[in-house]
mmCIF file of C-alpha atoms and ligand atoms in Angstrom:
data_model
loop_
_atom_site.group_PDB
_atom_site.id
_atom_site.type_symbol
_atom_site.label_atom_id
_atom_site.label_comp_id
_atom_site.label_asym_id
_atom_site.label_seq_id
_atom_site.Cartn_x
_atom_site.Cartn_y
_atom_site.Cartn_z
ATOM 1 C CA VAL H 1 -28.688 15.219 -5.500
ATOM 2 C CA VAL H 2 -26.334 13.434 -3.183
ATOM 3 C CA ASN H 3 -24.326 16.536 -2.409
ATOM 4 C CA ARG H 4 -27.196 18.064 -0.467
ATOM 5 C CA VAL H 5 -27.490 15.071 1.819
ATOM 6 C CA TYR H 6 -24.069 13.465 1.914
ATOM 7 C CA ASP H 7 -22.085 14.785 4.837
ATOM 8 C CA TYR H 8 -18.511 15.319 3.693
ATOM 9 C CA PHE H 9 -17.454 16.260 7.179
ATOM 10 C CA ARG H 10 -18.106 12.905 8.775
ATOM 11 C CA TYR H 11 -16.181 9.681 8.350
ATOM 12 C CA HIS H 12 -18.054 7.081 6.321
ATOM 13 C CA PRO H 13 -17.801 3.291 6.335
ATOM 14 C CA MET H 14 -16.958 1.541 3.061
ATOM 15 C CA SER H 15 -20.590 0.692 2.265
ATOM 16 C CA GLU H 16 -21.522 4.381 2.339
ATOM 17 C CA ILE H 17 -18.489 5.369 0.279
ATOM 18 C CA THR H 18 -19.457 2.791 -2.353
ATOM 19 C CA GLU H 19 -23.028 4.134 -2.427
ATOM 20 C CA TRP H 20 -21.625 7.630 -2.676
ATOM 21 C CA MET H 21 -19.501 6.649 -5.685
ATOM 22 C CA ASN H 22 -22.537 5.217 -7.451
ATOM 23 C CA GLN H 23 -24.589 8.309 -6.644
ATOM 24 C CA ILE H 24 -21.874 10.648 -7.989
ATOM 25 C CA VAL H 25 -21.876 8.703 -11.261
ATOM 26 C CA LYS H 26 -25.668 9.094 -11.455
ATOM 27 C CA ASP H 27 -25.552 12.786 -10.593
ATOM 28 C CA TYR H 28 -22.828 13.673 -13.112
ATOM 29 C CA PRO H 29 -23.198 11.196 -15.974
ATOM 30 C CA ALA H 30 -21.451 13.488 -18.460
ATOM 31 C CA LEU H 31 -18.394 13.895 -16.258
ATOM 32 C CA VAL H 32 -17.950 10.814 -14.098
ATOM 33 C CA THR H 33 -17.557 7.100 -14.633
ATOM 34 C CA ARG H 34 -16.609 4.413 -12.162
ATOM 35 C CA VAL H 35 -13.700 2.216 -13.196
ATOM 36 C CA GLU H 36 -12.983 -1.090 -11.485
ATOM 37 C CA TYR H 37 -9.291 -1.817 -11.791
ATOM 38 C CA GLY H 38 -8.403 -4.488 -9.290
ATOM 39 C CA MET H 39 -9.373 -6.878 -6.545
ATOM 40 C CA THR H 40 -8.284 -6.931 -2.942
ATOM 41 C CA TYR H 41 -6.864 -9.944 -1.140
ATOM 42 C CA GLU H 42 -10.344 -10.693 0.218
ATOM 43 C CA LYS H 43 -11.773 -10.395 -3.312
ATOM 44 C CA ARG H 44 -13.421 -7.028 -3.081
ATOM 45 C CA THR H 45 -13.422 -4.689 -6.051
ATOM 46 C CA ILE H 46 -11.073 -1.698 -6.081
ATOM 47 C CA SER H 47 -12.556 1.175 -8.017
ATOM 48 C CA LEU H 48 -11.891 4.761 -8.890
ATOM 49 C CA LEU H 49 -13.902 7.657 -10.184
ATOM 50 C CA LYS H 50 -12.747 8.920 -13.555
ATOM 51 C CA ILE H 51 -13.713 12.558 -13.777
ATOM 52 C CA GLY H 52 -13.437 14.823 -16.789
ATOM 53 C CA LEU H 53 -15.208 16.025 -19.896
ATOM 54 C CA ASN H 54 -15.273 13.537 -22.708
ATOM 55 C CA THR H 55 -13.828 15.699 -25.489
ATOM 56 C CA GLY H 56 -12.640 12.913 -27.744
ATOM 57 C CA ALA H 57 -9.128 14.381 -27.565
ATOM 58 C CA LYS H 58 -6.151 12.785 -25.855
ATOM 59 C CA LYS H 59 -6.125 13.710 -22.202
ATOM 60 C CA TYR H 60 -3.540 13.593 -19.484
ATOM 61 C CA ILE H 61 -4.246 11.949 -16.179
ATOM 62 C CA VAL H 62 -4.064 13.201 -12.629
ATOM 63 C CA TRP H 63 -3.978 10.223 -10.280
ATOM 64 C CA MET H 64 -5.045 10.486 -6.658
ATOM 65 C CA ASP H 65 -5.278 7.598 -4.228
ATOM 66 C CA CYS H 66 -6.544 7.713 -0.677
ATOM 67 C CA GLY H 67 -6.759 5.114 2.040
ATOM 68 C CA ILE H 68 -3.768 2.944 1.196
ATOM 69 C CA HIS H 69 -3.331 2.981 4.972
ATOM 70 C CA ALA H 70 -6.597 1.848 6.529
ATOM 71 C CA ASN H 71 -6.314 3.890 9.725
ATOM 72 C CA GLU H 72 -5.818 7.231 8.000
ATOM 73 C CA TRP H 73 -9.518 8.032 7.768
ATOM 74 C CA ILE H 74 -8.962 11.656 6.841
ATOM 75 C CA ALA H 75 -7.505 10.477 3.511
ATOM 76 C CA PRO H 76 -10.695 8.883 2.091
ATOM 77 C CA ALA H 77 -12.595 11.874 3.484
ATOM 78 C CA PHE H 78 -10.261 14.116 1.489
ATOM 79 C CA CYS H 79 -10.687 12.195 -1.767
ATOM 80 C CA GLN H 80 -14.456 12.521 -1.435
ATOM 81 C CA TYR H 81 -14.172 16.207 -0.616
ATOM 82 C CA PHE H 82 -11.857 16.735 -3.600
ATOM 83 C CA VAL H 83 -14.271 15.019 -5.998
ATOM 84 C CA ASN H 84 -17.185 17.046 -4.698
ATOM 85 C CA GLN H 85 -15.246 20.315 -4.906
ATOM 86 C CA ILE H 86 -14.184 19.934 -8.506
ATOM 87 C CA LEU H 87 -17.661 18.817 -9.546
ATOM 88 C CA GLN H 88 -19.362 21.650 -7.663
ATOM 89 C CA SER H 89 -17.046 24.359 -8.944
ATOM 90 C CA TYR H 90 -16.865 23.034 -12.504
ATOM 91 C CA LYS H 91 -19.746 25.203 -13.741
ATOM 92 C CA THR H 92 -18.595 28.441 -12.162
ATOM 93 C CA ASP H 93 -14.806 28.198 -11.980
ATOM 94 C CA ALA H 94 -13.124 28.726 -15.346
ATOM 95 C CA LYS H 95 -9.861 27.162 -14.150
ATOM 96 C CA ILE H 96 -11.555 23.940 -13.043
ATOM 97 C CA LYS H 97 -13.562 23.880 -16.261
ATOM 98 C CA ARG H 98 -10.394 24.056 -18.357
ATOM 99 C CA MET H 99 -8.789 21.302 -16.329
ATOM 100 C CA MET H 100 -11.871 19.099 -16.723
ATOM 101 C CA LYS H 101 -11.570 19.637 -20.457
ATOM 102 C CA ASN H 102 -7.851 18.890 -20.669
ATOM 103 C CA LEU H 103 -7.371 16.318 -17.906
ATOM 104 C CA ASP H 104 -8.991 13.234 -16.470
ATOM 105 C CA PHE H 105 -8.867 12.855 -12.711
ATOM 106 C CA TYR H 106 -8.575 9.251 -11.552
ATOM 107 C CA VAL H 107 -9.523 9.274 -7.889
ATOM 108 C CA THR H 108 -9.478 6.146 -5.722
ATOM 109 C CA PRO H 109 -11.296 7.049 -2.479
ATOM 110 C CA VAL H 110 -10.246 3.845 -0.706
ATOM 111 C CA LEU H 111 -7.402 1.748 -2.079
ATOM 112 C CA ASN H 112 -6.973 -0.634 0.852
ATOM 113 C CA VAL H 113 -10.628 -1.672 0.971
ATOM 114 C CA ASP H 114 -10.185 -4.773 3.163
ATOM 115 C CA GLY H 115 -8.109 -2.877 5.700
ATOM 116 C CA TYR H 116 -10.514 0.064 5.748
ATOM 117 C CA ILE H 117 -13.490 -2.193 6.432
ATOM 118 C CA TYR H 118 -11.518 -3.901 9.181
ATOM 119 C CA SER H 119 -10.553 -0.555 10.675
ATOM 120 C CA TRP H 120 -14.275 0.240 11.090
ATOM 121 C CA LYS H 121 -15.069 -2.843 13.145
ATOM 122 C CA ASP H 122 -14.491 -1.284 16.533
ATOM 123 C CA ASN H 123 -12.503 1.363 18.339
ATOM 124 C CA THR H 124 -9.440 -0.765 18.755
ATOM 125 C CA THR H 125 -9.224 -1.787 15.094
ATOM 126 C CA ARG H 126 -9.329 1.845 13.994
ATOM 127 C CA GLN H 127 -5.569 1.557 14.415
ATOM 128 C CA TRP H 128 -5.415 -0.988 11.587
ATOM 129 C CA ARG H 129 -3.062 0.088 8.756
ATOM 130 C CA LYS H 130 -2.250 -2.838 6.459
ATOM 131 C CA ASN H 131 -4.269 -5.077 4.172
ATOM 132 C CA ARG H 132 -5.648 -8.356 5.543
ATOM 133 C CA ARG H 133 -3.524 -11.107 4.012
ATOM 134 C CA PRO H 134 -2.661 -13.723 6.645
ATOM 135 C CA GLY H 135 1.046 -13.746 7.439
ATOM 136 C CA HIS H 136 3.417 -16.677 7.625
ATOM 137 C CA SER H 137 3.111 -17.141 11.365
ATOM 138 C CA PRO H 138 -0.162 -17.794 13.167
ATOM 139 C CA GLY H 139 -2.174 -14.751 14.188
ATOM 140 C CA CYS H 140 -0.219 -12.247 12.151
ATOM 141 C CA TYR H 141 -2.051 -10.418 9.437
ATOM 142 C CA GLY H 142 -1.492 -7.824 6.817
ATOM 143 C CA THR H 143 1.059 -6.347 4.447
ATOM 144 C CA ASP H 144 1.844 -2.650 4.407
ATOM 145 C CA LEU H 145 0.827 -1.862 0.819
ATOM 146 C CA ASP H 146 2.886 1.315 1.006
ATOM 147 C CA ARG H 147 6.063 -0.779 1.407
ATOM 148 C CA ASN H 148 5.222 -3.498 -1.111
ATOM 149 C CA PHE H 149 5.888 -1.774 -4.456
ATOM 150 C CA ASP H 150 8.808 -2.877 -6.559
ATOM 151 C CA VAL H 151 11.169 -0.032 -5.666
ATOM 152 C CA ASN H 152 14.136 -0.984 -3.453
ATOM 153 C CA TRP H 153 11.768 -3.587 -2.045
ATOM 154 C CA GLY H 154 12.791 -4.843 1.404
ATOM 155 C CA MET H 155 15.555 -2.284 1.920
ATOM 156 C CA PHE H 156 16.050 0.175 4.799
ATOM 157 C CA THR H 157 14.795 -2.179 7.496
ATOM 158 C CA PRO H 158 13.822 -1.942 10.285
ATOM 159 C CA LEU H 159 12.730 1.718 10.146
ATOM 160 C CA GLY H 160 11.664 2.053 6.505
ATOM 161 C CA ALA H 161 10.176 -1.452 6.035
ATOM 162 C CA SER H 162 10.052 -4.751 7.903
ATOM 163 C CA PHE H 163 10.189 -8.490 7.226
ATOM 164 C CA ASN H 164 8.374 -9.161 10.484
ATOM 165 C CA CYS H 165 4.788 -9.952 9.542
ATOM 166 C CA SER H 166 3.563 -8.589 12.883
ATOM 167 C CA SER H 167 5.086 -5.228 12.111
ATOM 168 C CA ASP H 168 2.948 -2.380 10.832
ATOM 169 C CA MET H 169 5.481 -1.966 8.038
ATOM 170 C CA PHE H 170 5.641 -5.568 6.884
ATOM 171 C CA CYS H 171 6.644 -5.319 3.242
ATOM 172 C CA GLY H 172 5.163 -8.635 2.103
ATOM 173 C CA THR H 173 6.795 -11.760 0.796
ATOM 174 C CA SER H 174 8.051 -10.364 -2.516
ATOM 175 C CA PRO H 175 7.795 -7.139 -4.552
ATOM 176 C CA ALA H 176 4.157 -6.458 -5.520
ATOM 177 C CA SER H 177 3.026 -9.650 -3.789
ATOM 178 C CA GLU H 178 -0.277 -7.975 -2.889
ATOM 179 C CA PRO H 179 -3.163 -7.791 -5.388
ATOM 180 C CA GLU H 180 -3.887 -4.164 -4.425
ATOM 181 C CA VAL H 181 -0.291 -3.244 -5.274
ATOM 182 C CA GLU H 182 -0.421 -5.218 -8.495
ATOM 183 C CA ALA H 183 -3.547 -3.292 -9.544
ATOM 184 C CA VAL H 184 -1.906 0.107 -9.022
ATOM 185 C CA THR H 185 1.354 -1.051 -10.613
ATOM 186 C CA ASN H 186 -0.507 -2.246 -13.710
ATOM 187 C CA PHE H 187 -2.312 1.038 -13.959
ATOM 188 C CA ILE H 188 0.880 3.098 -13.636
ATOM 189 C CA LYS H 189 2.808 0.999 -16.142
ATOM 190 C CA SER H 190 0.048 0.854 -18.726
ATOM 191 C CA GLN H 191 -0.736 4.587 -18.486
ATOM 192 C CA ARG H 192 2.749 5.915 -17.744
ATOM 193 C CA ALA H 193 2.924 8.058 -20.877
ATOM 194 C CA ASN H 194 -0.366 9.743 -20.003
ATOM 195 C CA ILE H 195 -0.047 10.388 -16.282
ATOM 196 C CA LEU H 196 0.949 13.945 -15.570
ATOM 197 C CA SER H 197 0.712 13.884 -11.810
ATOM 198 C CA PHE H 198 0.596 11.111 -9.220
ATOM 199 C CA LEU H 199 -0.671 12.144 -5.795
ATOM 200 C CA THR H 200 -1.028 9.797 -2.849
ATOM 201 C CA ILE H 201 -2.821 10.987 0.284
ATOM 202 C CA HIS H 202 -1.895 10.023 3.867
ATOM 203 C CA SER H 203 -1.965 11.250 7.426
ATOM 204 C CA TYR H 204 -0.626 12.323 9.898
ATOM 205 C CA GLY H 205 2.247 14.806 10.210
ATOM 206 C CA GLN H 206 1.458 17.703 7.817
ATOM 207 C CA MET H 207 3.984 17.127 5.064
ATOM 208 C CA ILE H 208 4.361 17.402 1.327
ATOM 209 C CA LEU H 209 6.906 14.788 0.323
ATOM 210 C CA LEU H 210 8.693 14.401 -2.968
ATOM 211 C CA PRO H 211 10.689 11.431 -4.232
ATOM 212 C CA TYR H 212 12.626 9.517 -3.160
ATOM 213 C CA GLY H 213 12.542 7.205 -0.161
ATOM 214 C CA ASP H 214 16.078 6.197 -1.164
ATOM 215 C CA PRO H 215 18.613 8.616 0.340
ATOM 216 C CA ASN H 216 21.114 7.868 -2.424
ATOM 217 C CA GLU H 217 18.751 9.063 -5.143
ATOM 218 C CA THR H 218 18.026 12.706 -5.850
ATOM 219 C CA VAL H 219 14.968 13.324 -7.959
ATOM 220 C CA HIS H 220 15.656 15.172 -11.200
ATOM 221 C CA ASN H 221 14.716 18.830 -10.975
ATOM 222 C CA TYR H 222 14.778 18.583 -7.188
ATOM 223 C CA GLU H 223 14.911 22.386 -6.857
ATOM 224 C CA GLY H 224 11.913 22.851 -9.136
ATOM 225 C CA LEU H 225 9.854 20.252 -7.292
ATOM 226 C CA MET H 226 10.885 21.683 -3.908
ATOM 227 C CA LYS H 227 9.751 25.120 -5.033
ATOM 228 C CA LEU H 228 6.454 23.672 -6.229
ATOM 229 C CA GLY H 229 5.992 21.821 -2.926
ATOM 230 C CA GLN H 230 6.819 24.956 -0.942
ATOM 231 C CA ASP H 231 4.358 27.002 -2.959
ATOM 232 C CA ALA H 232 1.717 24.361 -2.242
ATOM 233 C CA ALA H 233 2.588 24.517 1.465
ATOM 234 C CA GLU H 234 2.188 28.284 1.330
ATOM 235 C CA ALA H 235 -1.237 27.850 -0.282
ATOM 236 C CA ILE H 236 -2.129 25.534 2.601
ATOM 237 C CA TRP H 237 -0.810 27.964 5.182
ATOM 238 C CA LYS H 238 -2.934 30.759 3.732
ATOM 239 C CA VAL H 239 -6.144 28.819 4.466
ATOM 240 C CA ARG H 240 -5.779 28.413 8.244
ATOM 241 C CA GLY H 241 -2.150 29.010 9.192
ATOM 242 C CA GLN H 242 -1.191 25.342 9.315
ATOM 243 C CA ASN H 243 2.458 24.557 8.614
ATOM 244 C CA TYR H 244 3.386 21.724 6.272
ATOM 245 C CA THR H 245 6.961 20.480 6.030
ATOM 246 C CA VAL H 246 8.268 20.031 2.467
ATOM 247 C CA GLY H 247 11.065 17.756 1.310
ATOM 248 C CA ALA H 248 12.182 14.424 -0.053
ATOM 249 C CA THR H 249 10.840 11.494 1.971
ATOM 250 C CA SER H 250 14.319 10.290 2.971
ATOM 251 C CA ASP H 251 15.253 13.787 4.193
ATOM 252 C CA VAL H 252 12.067 14.646 6.093
ATOM 253 C CA LEU H 253 11.410 11.159 7.515
ATOM 254 C CA TYR H 254 13.974 8.397 6.993
ATOM 255 C CA PRO H 255 14.859 6.007 4.156
ATOM 256 C CA ILE H 256 11.761 4.084 3.041
ATOM 257 C CA SER H 257 11.417 1.350 0.414
ATOM 258 C CA GLY H 258 8.513 0.086 -1.673
ATOM 259 C CA LEU H 259 6.627 3.357 -2.178
ATOM 260 C CA PRO H 260 4.085 3.712 -5.026
ATOM 261 C CA ARG H 261 5.013 7.362 -5.519
ATOM 262 C CA ASP H 262 8.621 6.399 -6.189
ATOM 263 C CA LEU H 263 7.540 3.745 -8.670
ATOM 264 C CA ALA H 264 5.422 6.354 -10.453
ATOM 265 C CA ARG H 265 8.344 8.760 -10.585
ATOM 266 C CA MET H 266 10.717 6.097 -11.868
ATOM 267 C CA GLN H 267 8.205 5.295 -14.604
ATOM 268 C CA GLY H 268 8.666 8.875 -15.800
ATOM 269 C CA ILE H 269 5.643 10.589 -14.283
ATOM 270 C CA PRO H 270 6.674 14.195 -13.725
ATOM 271 C CA PHE H 271 4.720 15.493 -10.740
ATOM 272 C CA CYS H 272 4.714 12.896 -7.974
ATOM 273 C CA PHE H 273 3.923 13.947 -4.417
ATOM 274 C CA THR H 274 2.812 12.416 -1.139
ATOM 275 C CA PHE H 275 0.466 14.574 0.906
ATOM 276 C CA VAL H 276 0.450 13.835 4.618
ATOM 277 C CA LEU H 277 -2.542 15.605 6.142
ATOM 278 C CA ARG H 278 -3.446 16.703 9.684
ATOM 279 C CA ASP H 279 -2.653 16.657 12.416
ATOM 280 C CA ASN H 280 0.834 16.952 13.838
ATOM 281 C CA GLY H 281 0.571 14.513 16.716
ATOM 282 C CA THR H 282 -2.221 15.691 19.007
ATOM 283 C CA PHE H 283 -4.836 13.206 17.808
ATOM 284 C CA SER H 284 -2.535 11.500 15.285
ATOM 285 C CA TYR H 285 -4.502 8.965 13.197
ATOM 286 C CA GLN H 286 -7.667 9.504 15.247
ATOM 287 C CA LEU H 287 -8.331 12.961 13.843
ATOM 288 C CA PRO H 288 -11.711 14.071 15.224
ATOM 289 C CA GLU H 289 -14.548 14.724 12.808
ATOM 290 C CA ASN H 290 -14.640 18.416 13.626
ATOM 291 C CA GLN H 291 -11.247 18.735 11.915
ATOM 292 C CA ILE H 292 -12.302 17.096 8.642
ATOM 293 C CA GLN H 293 -13.499 20.357 7.137
ATOM 294 C CA PRO H 294 -10.427 22.490 7.911
ATOM 295 C CA ALA H 295 -8.083 19.623 7.015
ATOM 296 C CA CYS H 296 -9.787 19.125 3.644
ATOM 297 C CA GLU H 297 -10.068 22.808 2.815
ATOM 298 C CA GLU H 298 -6.392 23.491 3.378
ATOM 299 C CA ALA H 299 -5.191 20.312 1.661
ATOM 300 C CA TYR H 300 -7.428 21.064 -1.319
ATOM 301 C CA SER H 301 -5.695 24.379 -1.727
ATOM 302 C CA GLY H 302 -2.256 22.709 -1.761
ATOM 303 C CA VAL H 303 -3.271 19.900 -4.087
ATOM 304 C CA LEU H 304 -4.964 22.317 -6.464
ATOM 305 C CA HIS H 305 -1.809 24.404 -6.604
ATOM 306 C CA ILE H 306 0.219 21.422 -7.816
ATOM 307 C CA ILE H 307 -2.408 20.222 -10.277
ATOM 308 C CA THR H 308 -2.831 23.705 -11.722
ATOM 309 C CA TYR H 309 0.909 24.104 -12.129
ATOM 310 C CA ALA H 310 1.214 20.715 -13.827
ATOM 311 C CA HIS H 311 -1.741 21.469 -16.094
ATOM 312 C CA ASN H 312 -0.275 24.811 -17.100
ATOM 313 C CA GLN H 313 3.017 23.216 -18.098
ATOM 314 C CA ILE H 314 1.154 21.373 -20.814
ATOM 315 C CA TYR H 315 -1.700 23.654 -21.739
ATOM 316 C CA SER H 316 -0.990 27.301 -22.133
ATOM 317 C CA GLY H 317 -3.487 29.748 -23.546
ATOM 318 C CA ALA H 318 -6.733 28.434 -24.935
ATOM 319 C CA VAL H 319 -5.203 25.872 -27.277
ATOM 320 C CA ALA H 320 -4.511 22.420 -25.918
ATOM 321 C CA ALA H 321 -1.181 20.976 -26.950
ATOM 322 C CA THR H 322 -1.284 17.861 -29.079
ATOM 323 C CA ALA H 323 2.350 16.774 -29.340
ATOM 324 C CA ALA H 324 3.250 13.116 -29.128
ATOM 325 C CA THR H 325 4.542 12.569 -25.643
ATOM 326 C CA LEU H 326 4.420 14.148 -22.282
ATOM 327 C CA TRP H 327 8.164 14.441 -22.257
ATOM 328 C CA THR H 328 8.245 16.314 -25.544
ATOM 329 C CA LEU H 329 5.755 18.730 -24.092
ATOM 330 C CA LEU H 330 7.517 19.170 -20.820
ATOM 331 C CA LEU H 331 10.885 19.655 -22.422
ATOM 332 C CA ALA H 332 9.354 22.160 -24.810
ATOM 333 C CA ALA H 333 7.938 23.959 -21.794
ATOM 334 C CA GLY H 334 11.461 24.191 -20.406
ATOM 335 C CA VAL H 335 10.771 21.739 -17.617
ATOM 336 C CA THR H 336 13.743 19.478 -17.093
ATOM 337 C CA LEU H 337 12.489 16.702 -14.923
ATOM 338 C CA MET H 338 13.999 13.608 -16.466
HETATM 339 C C1 NAG D 401 -15.811 4.073 20.452
HETATM 340 O O1 NAG D 401 -16.966 3.627 19.811
HETATM 341 C C2 NAG D 401 -18.153 4.076 20.427
HETATM 342 C C3 NAG D 401 -19.331 3.410 19.753
HETATM 343 O O2 NAG D 401 -19.220 3.504 18.369
HETATM 344 C C4 NAG D 401 -18.206 5.595 20.346
HETATM 345 O O3 NAG D 401 -19.358 6.082 20.983
HETATM 346 C C5 NAG D 401 -16.973 6.168 21.013
HETATM 347 O O4 NAG D 401 -16.939 7.567 20.839
HETATM 348 C C6 NAG D 401 -15.726 5.579 20.432
HETATM 349 N N1 NAG D 401 -14.564 6.034 21.175
HETATM 350 C C7 NAG D 401 -13.451 6.456 20.584
HETATM 351 C C8 NAG D 401 -12.364 6.880 21.500
HETATM 352 O O5 NAG D 401 -13.315 6.495 19.378
HETATM 353 C C1 NAG D 402 7.787 -8.582 15.306
HETATM 354 O O1 NAG D 402 6.960 -7.451 15.541
HETATM 355 C C2 NAG D 402 6.184 -7.580 16.707
HETATM 356 C C3 NAG D 402 5.225 -6.404 16.745
HETATM 357 O O2 NAG D 402 5.904 -5.209 16.502
HETATM 358 C C4 NAG D 402 7.115 -7.655 17.910
HETATM 359 O O3 NAG D 402 6.342 -7.774 19.100
HETATM 360 C C5 NAG D 402 8.052 -8.828 17.767
HETATM 361 O O4 NAG D 402 8.982 -8.842 18.812
HETATM 362 C C6 NAG D 402 8.771 -8.760 16.442
HETATM 363 N N1 NAG D 402 9.540 -9.967 16.231
HETATM 364 C C7 NAG D 402 10.830 -9.942 15.905
HETATM 365 C C8 NAG D 402 11.473 -11.261 15.687
HETATM 366 O O5 NAG D 402 11.472 -8.900 15.805
HETATM 367 C C1 NAG D 403 24.343 4.752 -0.515
HETATM 368 O O1 NAG D 403 25.628 5.231 -0.833
HETATM 369 C C2 NAG D 403 26.601 4.897 0.122
HETATM 370 C C3 NAG D 403 27.894 5.607 -0.236
HETATM 371 O O2 NAG D 403 28.173 5.457 -1.604
HETATM 372 C C4 NAG D 403 26.760 3.374 0.132
HETATM 373 O O3 NAG D 403 27.729 3.009 1.097
HETATM 374 C C5 NAG D 403 25.432 2.753 0.491
HETATM 375 O O4 NAG D 403 25.520 1.350 0.399
HETATM 376 C C6 NAG D 403 24.335 3.243 -0.453
HETATM 377 N N1 NAG D 403 23.066 2.787 0.042
HETATM 378 C C7 NAG D 403 22.144 2.312 -0.743
HETATM 379 C C8 NAG D 403 20.888 1.913 -0.084
HETATM 380 O O5 NAG D 403 22.271 2.191 -1.951
HETATM 381 C C1 NAG D 404 3.814 27.954 11.712
HETATM 382 O O1 NAG D 404 5.161 28.347 11.677
HETATM 383 C C2 NAG D 404 5.339 29.688 12.036
HETATM 384 C C3 NAG D 404 6.795 30.048 11.797
HETATM 385 O O2 NAG D 404 7.641 29.097 12.356
HETATM 386 C C4 NAG D 404 4.926 29.864 13.492
HETATM 387 O O3 NAG D 404 5.073 31.215 13.886
HETATM 388 C C5 NAG D 404 3.462 29.471 13.655
HETATM 389 O O4 NAG D 404 3.090 29.510 15.002
HETATM 390 C C6 NAG D 404 3.239 28.056 13.108
HETATM 391 N N1 NAG D 404 1.825 27.781 13.099
HETATM 392 C C7 NAG D 404 1.306 26.748 13.733
HETATM 393 C C8 NAG D 404 -0.176 26.594 13.626
HETATM 394 O O5 NAG D 404 1.975 25.938 14.349
HETATM 395 C C1 NAG D 405 5.300 18.750 13.989
HETATM 396 O O1 NAG D 405 5.787 18.413 15.268
HETATM 397 C C2 NAG D 405 7.147 18.048 15.276
HETATM 398 C C3 NAG D 405 7.478 17.583 16.675
HETATM 399 O O2 NAG D 405 6.998 18.475 17.643
HETATM 400 C C4 NAG D 405 7.992 19.259 14.846
HETATM 401 O O3 NAG D 405 9.343 18.917 14.827
HETATM 402 C C5 NAG D 405 7.551 19.669 13.452
HETATM 403 O O4 NAG D 405 8.229 20.827 13.067
HETATM 404 C C6 NAG D 405 6.069 19.932 13.405
HETATM 405 N N1 NAG D 405 5.691 20.127 12.014
HETATM 406 C C7 NAG D 405 4.918 21.105 11.637
HETATM 407 C C8 NAG D 405 4.624 21.148 10.184
HETATM 408 O O5 NAG D 405 4.458 21.931 12.399
HETATM 409 ZN ZN1 ZN D 406 0.009 6.491 5.423
#
């Protein structure tokens, strides 16, 4: 099977990641399907792996996207590692088995496919962050997909977004102007009642960020989400002593507009977090391959903490809850997130 030959601790170009996705589907036909849910600006398919046991019952969704920023190569590496971990431990780990029964994981290894392919072209383009839509002045390319969502779009310039198409944080010409953003937005809006947790993976800076990018908004149940984030950071610290900073994006960084995580939260999805992986400035985006394994192992521990917590809010004991809406369930569980 692929897992014996695929090296999770190297960076892989898009063609290999696509082959890997197909191989995973072949290796785990009862658990994994590939879902195509959008097209990039350059007309490439965006796809995710849907992972879970087909029980016939209603299932909640854990969303994870990687590689919205093309230069953050550790993020796609993490998504692949995550998929492999849950599939490998499914047989032996009772906790993972229960989650596979109750949840579906929707994992997009590379969201910004065009940008990721471009970032592989040579050493200098490894810095490339945005998608590849041509801008309105000659020679300027790319929209920052992570500033293009329809949440406070175009606000908090120049630090938290930019209208300059040469800027790395160019927010596009209008909210959700980019096809990649439209694809994720459609998914969130159509599945909003079923998504339990929305996780988006970035580098670098070692942070666990909760909503919002808007400094004037405080997320409901801020204390509860902070505690959850801090517990996840502690789980990360226990792996190799790495410190992760926890807080709302606007507190830890600065005000930022157009974030998918904030859209997800505003659509009522309870557990929305941004994970910003290694390192903390030494190699920055160019994290060497010998750090992929430690970075993935520690981040896995933090992510799993949040997913497990979210899962346990809904499913306690051996009996899966079947009530009508996520909110009913969460309120019944004493979670006041709204
Ligand atoms: C640049 O690319 C070459 C050839 O792929 C590789 O050998 C070299 O290590 C790269 N340098 C950096 C700094 O990434
Ligand atoms: C736009 O951004 C580019 C790259 O950061 C910069 O060189 C240029 O001066 C900016 N233009 C304006 C009008 O701010
Ligand atoms: C935030 O609130 C302050 C004080 O009420 C107000 O002056 C400012 O315009 C608000 N900013 C945003 C982005 O809403
Ligand atoms: C993490 O933070 C603790 C407490 O501030 C500090 O003692 C430790 O050196 C930090 N670890 C790393 C790897 O920076
Ligand atoms: C990362 O480095 C910055 C700047 O040196 C520092 O302020 C911050 O506390 C560090 N974060 C972590 C998680 O170690
Ligand atoms: Zn990023």
